[in-house]
Amino acid sequence: MKALLIDMTLSHDLSLNEILSGVFGSISLTAWICLLLPQLITNYKAKSAEGLSMGFLAIWLFGDIANLSGALVTGLAPTATALAGYFCISDVILISQSTYYNVRNARKARQRTRSTDSEASEDEPLLQPRRRSSSGLPGSHRRHSIHHQESGLAPIKRIVTGEDDTPDSNPWLHNTLSVAAIWIVGAAGWFVSYKVGAWDKPDVPEEPSIDTPVAIGGLVLGYASALCYLCARVPQIIKNYREKSCDGLALLFFLLSMTGNLTYGLSVFSYSFEPQYIIKAIPWLLGSLGTIVEDSIIFYQFRIYSGNAAVKSDGSADETA
């Protein structure tokens, strides 16, 4: 591997740091491209986004907008700038889906409430609750319904969505394999792009000095994005704590987020070891690597609240039996 890297460095005039930055950036890009799929599929199957905190998504979007602006202003690594733009697109897609389901489900809940009030009768006091239970809010007993829709492709679907409800399954193992696949595909993607000449070095204009107004403005935007990233997961953590549940969240969604943040930070850090570059990259490193701690808290919540989800699922099954 070292010989191959040295050969590429000599033949294409790429430094080892640029090669590592490109590989890490490609892995990060792959993780972020796939990031939405588990949560989008989970929301679609449940016809609900009640497990997600809209505050989490909104603050995340603000952070990505500031991140993109800062990356453009300071002339950050190409992979970092490309990822920042993709982050914004991803946020808009997930927020749009979540808003759609929230609005639709709220409207249906109001309609059911009015319908229930108008049809209530003293002659059938025991039947009405059963009817409400069988047509509850989308997602209220989604795990029970999903269980009865198992098919031959169910194991693959569970790996994609990050959900697995069978007692003898190991979703953490399935998700770890999925993350490993992301690393393999991302690294392979960089080598393919290298072979087709995508990483031939063009003439790059000189980057602005760190003391210029443009560079200072970029740093301010970078720190603003880092602050947003560090604050974004707080509403989701609080929501999980209050509800004592992570139901409706895809575990793989957060695993891919951690993978993307880790390799994104490594991509920025590997691009150059010069003090001037490291200083201007500090906010992006804080924003990416700092959120890993908060993701770890959410993983812990997944762990301790998994029993609550099982009890809730059993209770829902009893009601609909």
Short mmCIF file of C-alpha atoms in Angstrom, two decimals:
data_model
loop_
_atom_site.label_atom_id
_atom_site.label_comp_id
_atom_site.label_asym_id
_atom_site.label_seq_id
_atom_site.Cartn_x
_atom_site.Cartn_y
_atom_site.Cartn_z
CA MET A 1 0.00 0.00 0.00
CA LYS A 2 2.82 2.42 0.86
CA ALA A 3 4.56 1.69 -2.43
CA LEU A 4 1.33 2.35 -4.33
CA LEU A 5 0.81 5.66 -2.55
CA ILE A 6 4.39 6.73 -3.26
CA ASP A 7 4.03 5.73 -6.91
CA MET A 8 0.84 7.76 -7.25
CA THR A 9 2.47 10.72 -5.55
CA LEU A 10 5.39 10.69 -7.98
CA SER A 11 3.39 10.06 -11.13
CA HIS A 12 0.56 12.53 -10.53
CA ASP A 13 2.41 15.09 -8.43
CA LEU A 14 0.11 14.55 -5.44
CA SER A 15 1.46 14.74 -1.93
CA LEU A 16 0.70 11.99 0.56
CA ASN A 17 -1.43 14.46 2.55
CA GLU A 18 -3.52 15.25 -0.52
CA ILE A 19 -4.02 11.55 -1.23
CA LEU A 20 -5.16 10.87 2.34
CA SER A 21 -7.40 13.93 2.29
CA GLY A 22 -8.96 12.73 -0.96
CA VAL A 23 -9.57 9.20 0.34
CA PHE A 24 -11.05 10.40 3.63
CA GLY A 25 -13.13 12.97 1.79
CA SER A 26 -14.45 10.34 -0.60
CA ILE A 27 -15.43 8.08 2.32
CA SER A 28 -17.12 11.01 4.03
CA LEU A 29 -18.99 11.93 0.85
CA THR A 30 -20.17 8.33 0.48
CA ALA A 31 -21.41 8.33 4.08
CA TRP A 32 -23.31 11.58 3.62
CA ILE A 33 -24.82 10.44 0.31
CA CYS A 34 -26.19 7.35 2.06
CA LEU A 35 -26.96 9.19 5.31
CA LEU A 36 -30.55 10.07 4.42
CA LEU A 37 -31.62 6.64 3.24
CA PRO A 38 -32.08 4.92 6.63
CA GLN A 39 -34.09 7.80 8.15
CA LEU A 40 -36.05 8.53 4.98
CA ILE A 41 -37.04 4.86 4.67
CA THR A 42 -37.89 4.66 8.37
CA ASN A 43 -40.10 7.76 8.09
CA TYR A 44 -41.73 6.45 4.91
CA LYS A 45 -42.54 3.03 6.36
CA ALA A 46 -43.97 4.60 9.51
CA LYS A 47 -45.67 7.41 7.56
CA SER A 48 -44.42 9.59 10.40
CA ALA A 49 -41.44 11.67 11.51
CA GLU A 50 -42.52 11.98 15.13
CA GLY A 51 -39.24 10.51 16.36
CA LEU A 52 -37.20 13.40 14.92
CA SER A 53 -36.83 16.76 16.62
CA MET A 54 -37.51 19.57 14.15
CA GLY A 55 -35.24 21.79 16.24
CA PHE A 56 -32.42 19.34 15.56
CA LEU A 57 -33.01 19.53 11.81
CA ALA A 58 -33.41 23.32 11.71
CA ILE A 59 -30.21 24.06 13.67
CA TRP A 60 -28.38 21.48 11.60
CA LEU A 61 -29.46 23.28 8.40
CA PHE A 62 -28.24 26.65 9.73
CA GLY A 63 -24.90 25.07 10.56
CA ASP A 64 -24.55 23.59 7.09
CA ILE A 65 -25.37 26.92 5.44
CA ALA A 66 -22.70 28.67 7.52
CA ASN A 67 -20.32 25.78 6.81
CA LEU A 68 -20.77 26.10 3.05
CA SER A 69 -20.34 29.87 3.14
CA GLY A 70 -17.19 29.62 5.22
CA ALA A 71 -15.68 26.89 3.06
CA LEU A 72 -16.22 28.97 -0.08
CA VAL A 73 -14.77 32.11 1.46
CA THR A 74 -11.63 30.53 2.93
CA GLY A 75 -10.87 28.21 0.01
CA LEU A 76 -11.01 25.03 2.06
CA ALA A 77 -10.12 21.62 0.59
CA PRO A 78 -12.23 20.79 -2.52
CA THR A 79 -13.79 17.74 -0.87
CA ALA A 80 -14.76 19.85 2.15
CA THR A 81 -16.50 22.44 -0.03
CA ALA A 82 -18.33 19.77 -2.06
CA LEU A 83 -19.51 18.05 1.10
CA ALA A 84 -20.72 21.33 2.60
CA GLY A 85 -22.94 21.92 -0.44
CA TYR A 86 -24.31 18.40 -0.31
CA PHE A 87 -25.09 18.77 3.40
CA CYS A 88 -27.47 21.63 2.65
CA ILE A 89 -29.32 19.64 -0.03
CA SER A 90 -29.62 16.67 2.31
CA ASP A 91 -31.05 18.83 5.09
CA VAL A 92 -33.72 20.31 2.84
CA ILE A 93 -34.83 16.85 1.70
CA LEU A 94 -35.16 15.46 5.22
CA ILE A 95 -36.84 18.60 6.60
CA SER A 96 -39.32 18.60 3.71
CA GLN A 97 -40.28 14.97 4.32
CA SER A 98 -40.58 15.46 8.08
CA THR A 99 -42.68 18.59 7.69
CA TYR A 100 -44.97 16.82 5.22
CA TYR A 101 -45.64 13.90 7.56
CA ASN A 102 -46.06 16.14 10.62
CA VAL A 103 -48.58 18.38 8.89
CA ARG A 104 -50.46 15.46 7.33
CA ASN A 105 -50.64 13.49 10.57
CA ALA A 106 -51.76 16.54 12.57
CA ARG A 107 -54.56 17.14 10.07
CA LYS A 108 -55.65 13.50 10.24
CA ALA A 109 -55.58 13.59 14.04
CA ARG A 110 -57.91 16.62 14.07
CA GLN A 111 -60.24 14.94 11.62
CA ARG A 112 -60.37 11.77 13.72
CA THR A 113 -61.04 13.79 16.85
CA ARG A 114 -63.99 15.57 15.25
CA SER A 115 -65.28 12.30 13.78
CA THR A 116 -65.00 10.52 17.13
CA ASP A 117 -66.82 13.30 18.96
CA SER A 118 -69.69 13.30 16.47
CA GLU A 119 -70.09 9.51 16.41
CA ALA A 120 -69.74 8.92 20.15
CA SER A 121 -72.65 6.99 21.60
CA GLU A 122 -73.60 5.62 25.00
CA ASP A 123 -74.73 2.36 23.40
CA GLU A 124 -71.19 1.23 22.47
CA PRO A 125 -68.74 2.57 25.05
CA LEU A 126 -66.39 -0.41 24.73
CA LEU A 127 -66.16 -0.57 20.96
CA GLN A 128 -65.01 2.97 20.36
CA PRO A 129 -61.61 2.68 22.09
CA ARG A 130 -60.82 -0.44 20.07
CA ARG A 131 -61.65 1.43 16.86
CA ARG A 132 -59.35 4.29 17.85
CA SER A 133 -56.57 1.86 18.71
CA SER A 134 -56.73 0.19 15.30
CA SER A 135 -56.49 3.52 13.50
CA GLY A 136 -54.14 5.44 15.74
CA LEU A 137 -51.55 7.94 14.70
CA PRO A 138 -49.22 6.63 12.01
CA GLY A 139 -46.21 5.19 13.74
CA SER A 140 -48.02 4.49 17.05
CA HIS A 141 -47.68 0.75 16.47
CA ARG A 142 -45.48 0.73 13.41
CA ARG A 143 -43.16 -1.93 14.77
CA HIS A 144 -46.10 -4.31 15.17
CA SER A 145 -47.29 -3.72 11.62
CA ILE A 146 -43.80 -4.03 10.19
CA HIS A 147 -43.41 -7.37 11.96
CA HIS A 148 -46.37 -8.81 10.07
CA GLN A 149 -45.10 -7.55 6.72
CA GLU A 150 -41.90 -9.61 6.83
CA SER A 151 -40.76 -11.04 3.52
CA GLY A 152 -37.71 -12.67 2.04
CA LEU A 153 -36.10 -9.24 1.66
CA ALA A 154 -36.76 -8.28 5.29
CA PRO A 155 -33.16 -8.86 6.50
CA ILE A 156 -31.83 -6.59 3.74
CA LYS A 157 -34.42 -3.94 4.55
CA ARG A 158 -33.47 -4.03 8.21
CA ILE A 159 -29.81 -3.50 7.35
CA VAL A 160 -30.70 -0.52 5.13
CA THR A 161 -33.05 1.11 7.63
CA GLY A 162 -31.00 0.33 10.70
CA GLU A 163 -33.97 -1.36 12.38
CA ASP A 164 -34.23 -4.95 13.44
CA ASP A 165 -36.94 -6.16 15.81
CA THR A 166 -36.31 -9.89 15.92
CA PRO A 167 -35.18 -10.96 19.41
CA ASP A 168 -32.16 -12.99 18.26
CA SER A 169 -30.87 -10.40 15.79
CA ASN A 170 -27.88 -8.11 16.19
CA PRO A 171 -28.65 -4.73 14.59
CA TRP A 172 -25.36 -3.27 15.82
CA LEU A 173 -23.48 -5.95 13.86
CA HIS A 174 -25.59 -5.35 10.74
CA ASN A 175 -25.02 -1.61 10.98
CA THR A 176 -21.28 -2.07 11.56
CA LEU A 177 -21.08 -4.10 8.36
CA SER A 178 -22.96 -1.33 6.56
CA VAL A 179 -20.47 1.25 7.83
CA ALA A 180 -17.57 -0.97 6.76
CA ALA A 181 -19.10 -1.12 3.28
CA ILE A 182 -19.19 2.69 3.24
CA TRP A 183 -15.45 2.82 3.94
CA ILE A 184 -14.72 0.30 1.17
CA VAL A 185 -16.95 1.97 -1.41
CA GLY A 186 -15.67 5.45 -0.52
CA ALA A 187 -12.02 4.46 -0.80
CA ALA A 188 -12.68 2.62 -4.07
CA GLY A 189 -14.50 5.69 -5.38
CA TRP A 190 -11.45 7.87 -4.81
CA PHE A 191 -9.14 5.43 -6.62
CA VAL A 192 -11.54 5.32 -9.58
CA SER A 193 -11.66 9.11 -9.74
CA TYR A 194 -7.86 9.18 -9.49
CA LYS A 195 -7.51 6.78 -12.42
CA VAL A 196 -9.71 8.93 -14.66
CA GLY A 197 -7.64 12.01 -13.86
CA ALA A 198 -10.04 13.81 -11.56
CA TRP A 199 -7.21 14.53 -9.13
CA ASP A 200 -4.70 15.92 -11.63
CA LYS A 201 -3.53 19.14 -9.97
CA PRO A 202 -4.80 22.31 -11.70
CA ASP A 203 -3.32 25.74 -11.26
CA VAL A 204 -4.77 26.90 -7.94
CA PRO A 205 -4.91 30.60 -7.11
CA GLU A 206 -3.11 31.71 -3.99
CA GLU A 207 -5.28 31.49 -0.90
CA PRO A 208 -5.95 34.69 1.03
CA SER A 209 -3.84 35.42 4.09
CA ILE A 210 -5.35 34.62 7.46
CA ASP A 211 -5.22 38.33 8.34
CA THR A 212 -7.36 39.50 5.42
CA PRO A 213 -11.04 40.46 5.94
CA VAL A 214 -12.12 37.58 3.68
CA ALA A 215 -10.24 35.01 5.75
CA ILE A 216 -11.52 36.48 9.01
CA GLY A 217 -15.08 36.40 7.69
CA GLY A 218 -14.62 32.78 6.71
CA LEU A 219 -13.38 31.92 10.18
CA VAL A 220 -16.39 33.65 11.75
CA LEU A 221 -18.72 31.60 9.55
CA GLY A 222 -16.76 28.47 10.39
CA TYR A 223 -17.10 29.03 14.12
CA ALA A 224 -20.80 29.82 13.68
CA SER A 225 -21.31 26.51 11.88
CA ALA A 226 -19.35 24.67 14.57
CA LEU A 227 -21.58 26.20 17.25
CA CYS A 228 -24.70 25.16 15.35
CA TYR A 229 -23.43 21.61 14.92
CA LEU A 230 -22.62 21.34 18.61
CA CYS A 231 -26.07 22.64 19.57
CA ALA A 232 -28.12 20.82 16.91
CA ARG A 233 -28.28 17.44 18.60
CA VAL A 234 -29.27 18.89 21.98
CA PRO A 235 -33.01 19.11 21.08
CA GLN A 236 -32.93 15.50 19.85
CA ILE A 237 -31.17 14.28 22.98
CA ILE A 238 -33.70 16.13 25.16
CA LYS A 239 -36.61 14.73 23.15
CA ASN A 240 -35.29 11.18 23.53
CA TYR A 241 -34.80 11.71 27.27
CA ARG A 242 -38.29 13.11 27.84
CA GLU A 243 -39.98 10.34 25.88
CA LYS A 244 -37.58 7.67 27.19
CA SER A 245 -37.51 6.34 23.64
CA CYS A 246 -35.58 6.49 20.39
CA ASP A 247 -38.50 5.01 18.49
CA GLY A 248 -38.73 6.43 14.98
CA LEU A 249 -34.98 7.06 14.73
CA ALA A 250 -32.78 4.93 12.48
CA LEU A 251 -29.62 3.82 14.29
CA LEU A 252 -27.75 3.62 11.00
CA PHE A 253 -28.58 7.28 10.38
CA PHE A 254 -26.45 8.32 13.35
CA LEU A 255 -23.73 5.76 12.64
CA LEU A 256 -23.32 7.18 9.15
CA SER A 257 -23.37 10.69 10.62
CA MET A 258 -20.51 9.77 12.93
CA THR A 259 -18.61 8.16 10.04
CA GLY A 260 -19.14 11.23 7.87
CA ASN A 261 -18.06 13.62 10.60
CA LEU A 262 -14.97 11.59 11.49
CA THR A 263 -13.68 11.18 7.95
CA TYR A 264 -14.67 14.76 7.08
CA GLY A 265 -12.49 16.04 9.90
CA LEU A 266 -9.66 13.73 8.88
CA SER A 267 -9.97 14.98 5.30
CA VAL A 268 -9.59 18.60 6.38
CA PHE A 269 -6.76 17.82 8.79
CA SER A 270 -4.88 15.63 6.30
CA TYR A 271 -4.99 18.22 3.53
CA SER A 272 -2.16 20.23 5.06
CA PHE A 273 -0.11 20.32 8.27
CA GLU A 274 0.92 23.95 7.85
CA PRO A 275 0.01 26.00 10.95
CA GLN A 276 -1.83 28.64 8.92
CA TYR A 277 -4.10 26.05 7.33
CA ILE A 278 -4.70 24.22 10.62
CA ILE A 279 -5.73 27.48 12.31
CA LYS A 280 -8.32 28.32 9.69
CA ALA A 281 -9.59 24.73 9.70
CA ILE A 282 -10.14 24.62 13.48
CA PRO A 283 -13.87 25.52 13.36
CA TRP A 284 -14.59 22.78 10.83
CA LEU A 285 -12.65 20.29 12.90
CA LEU A 286 -14.60 21.33 16.01
CA GLY A 287 -17.92 21.10 14.19
CA SER A 288 -17.21 17.66 12.79
CA LEU A 289 -15.32 15.97 15.57
CA GLY A 290 -17.20 17.68 18.41
CA THR A 291 -20.54 16.24 17.32
CA ILE A 292 -19.13 12.73 17.64
CA VAL A 293 -19.42 13.11 21.42
CA GLU A 294 -23.11 14.01 21.12
CA ASP A 295 -23.70 11.15 18.69
CA SER A 296 -22.21 8.87 21.34
CA ILE A 297 -24.83 10.12 23.80
CA ILE A 298 -27.57 9.24 21.32
CA PHE A 299 -26.06 5.78 20.88
CA TYR A 300 -26.21 5.38 24.66
CA GLN A 301 -29.87 6.41 24.56
CA PHE A 302 -30.53 3.80 21.89
CA ARG A 303 -29.00 1.27 24.24
CA ILE A 304 -30.86 2.13 27.44
CA TYR A 305 -34.23 2.90 25.83
CA SER A 306 -34.34 -0.22 23.62
CA GLY A 307 -36.23 -2.08 26.36
CA ASN A 308 -38.86 0.66 26.49
CA ALA A 309 -39.45 0.28 22.76
CA ALA A 310 -39.95 -3.47 23.18
CA VAL A 311 -42.49 -2.95 25.99
CA LYS A 312 -44.31 -0.33 23.93
CA SER A 313 -44.39 -2.69 20.94
CA ASP A 314 -45.81 -5.54 23.05
CA GLY A 315 -48.45 -3.27 24.49
CA SER A 316 -49.48 -2.14 21.04
CA ALA A 317 -49.68 -5.73 19.86
CA ASP A 318 -51.96 -6.64 22.77
CA GLU A 319 -54.29 -3.76 21.97
CA THR A 320 -54.64 -4.76 18.34
CA ALA A 321 -54.92 -8.51 18.99
#
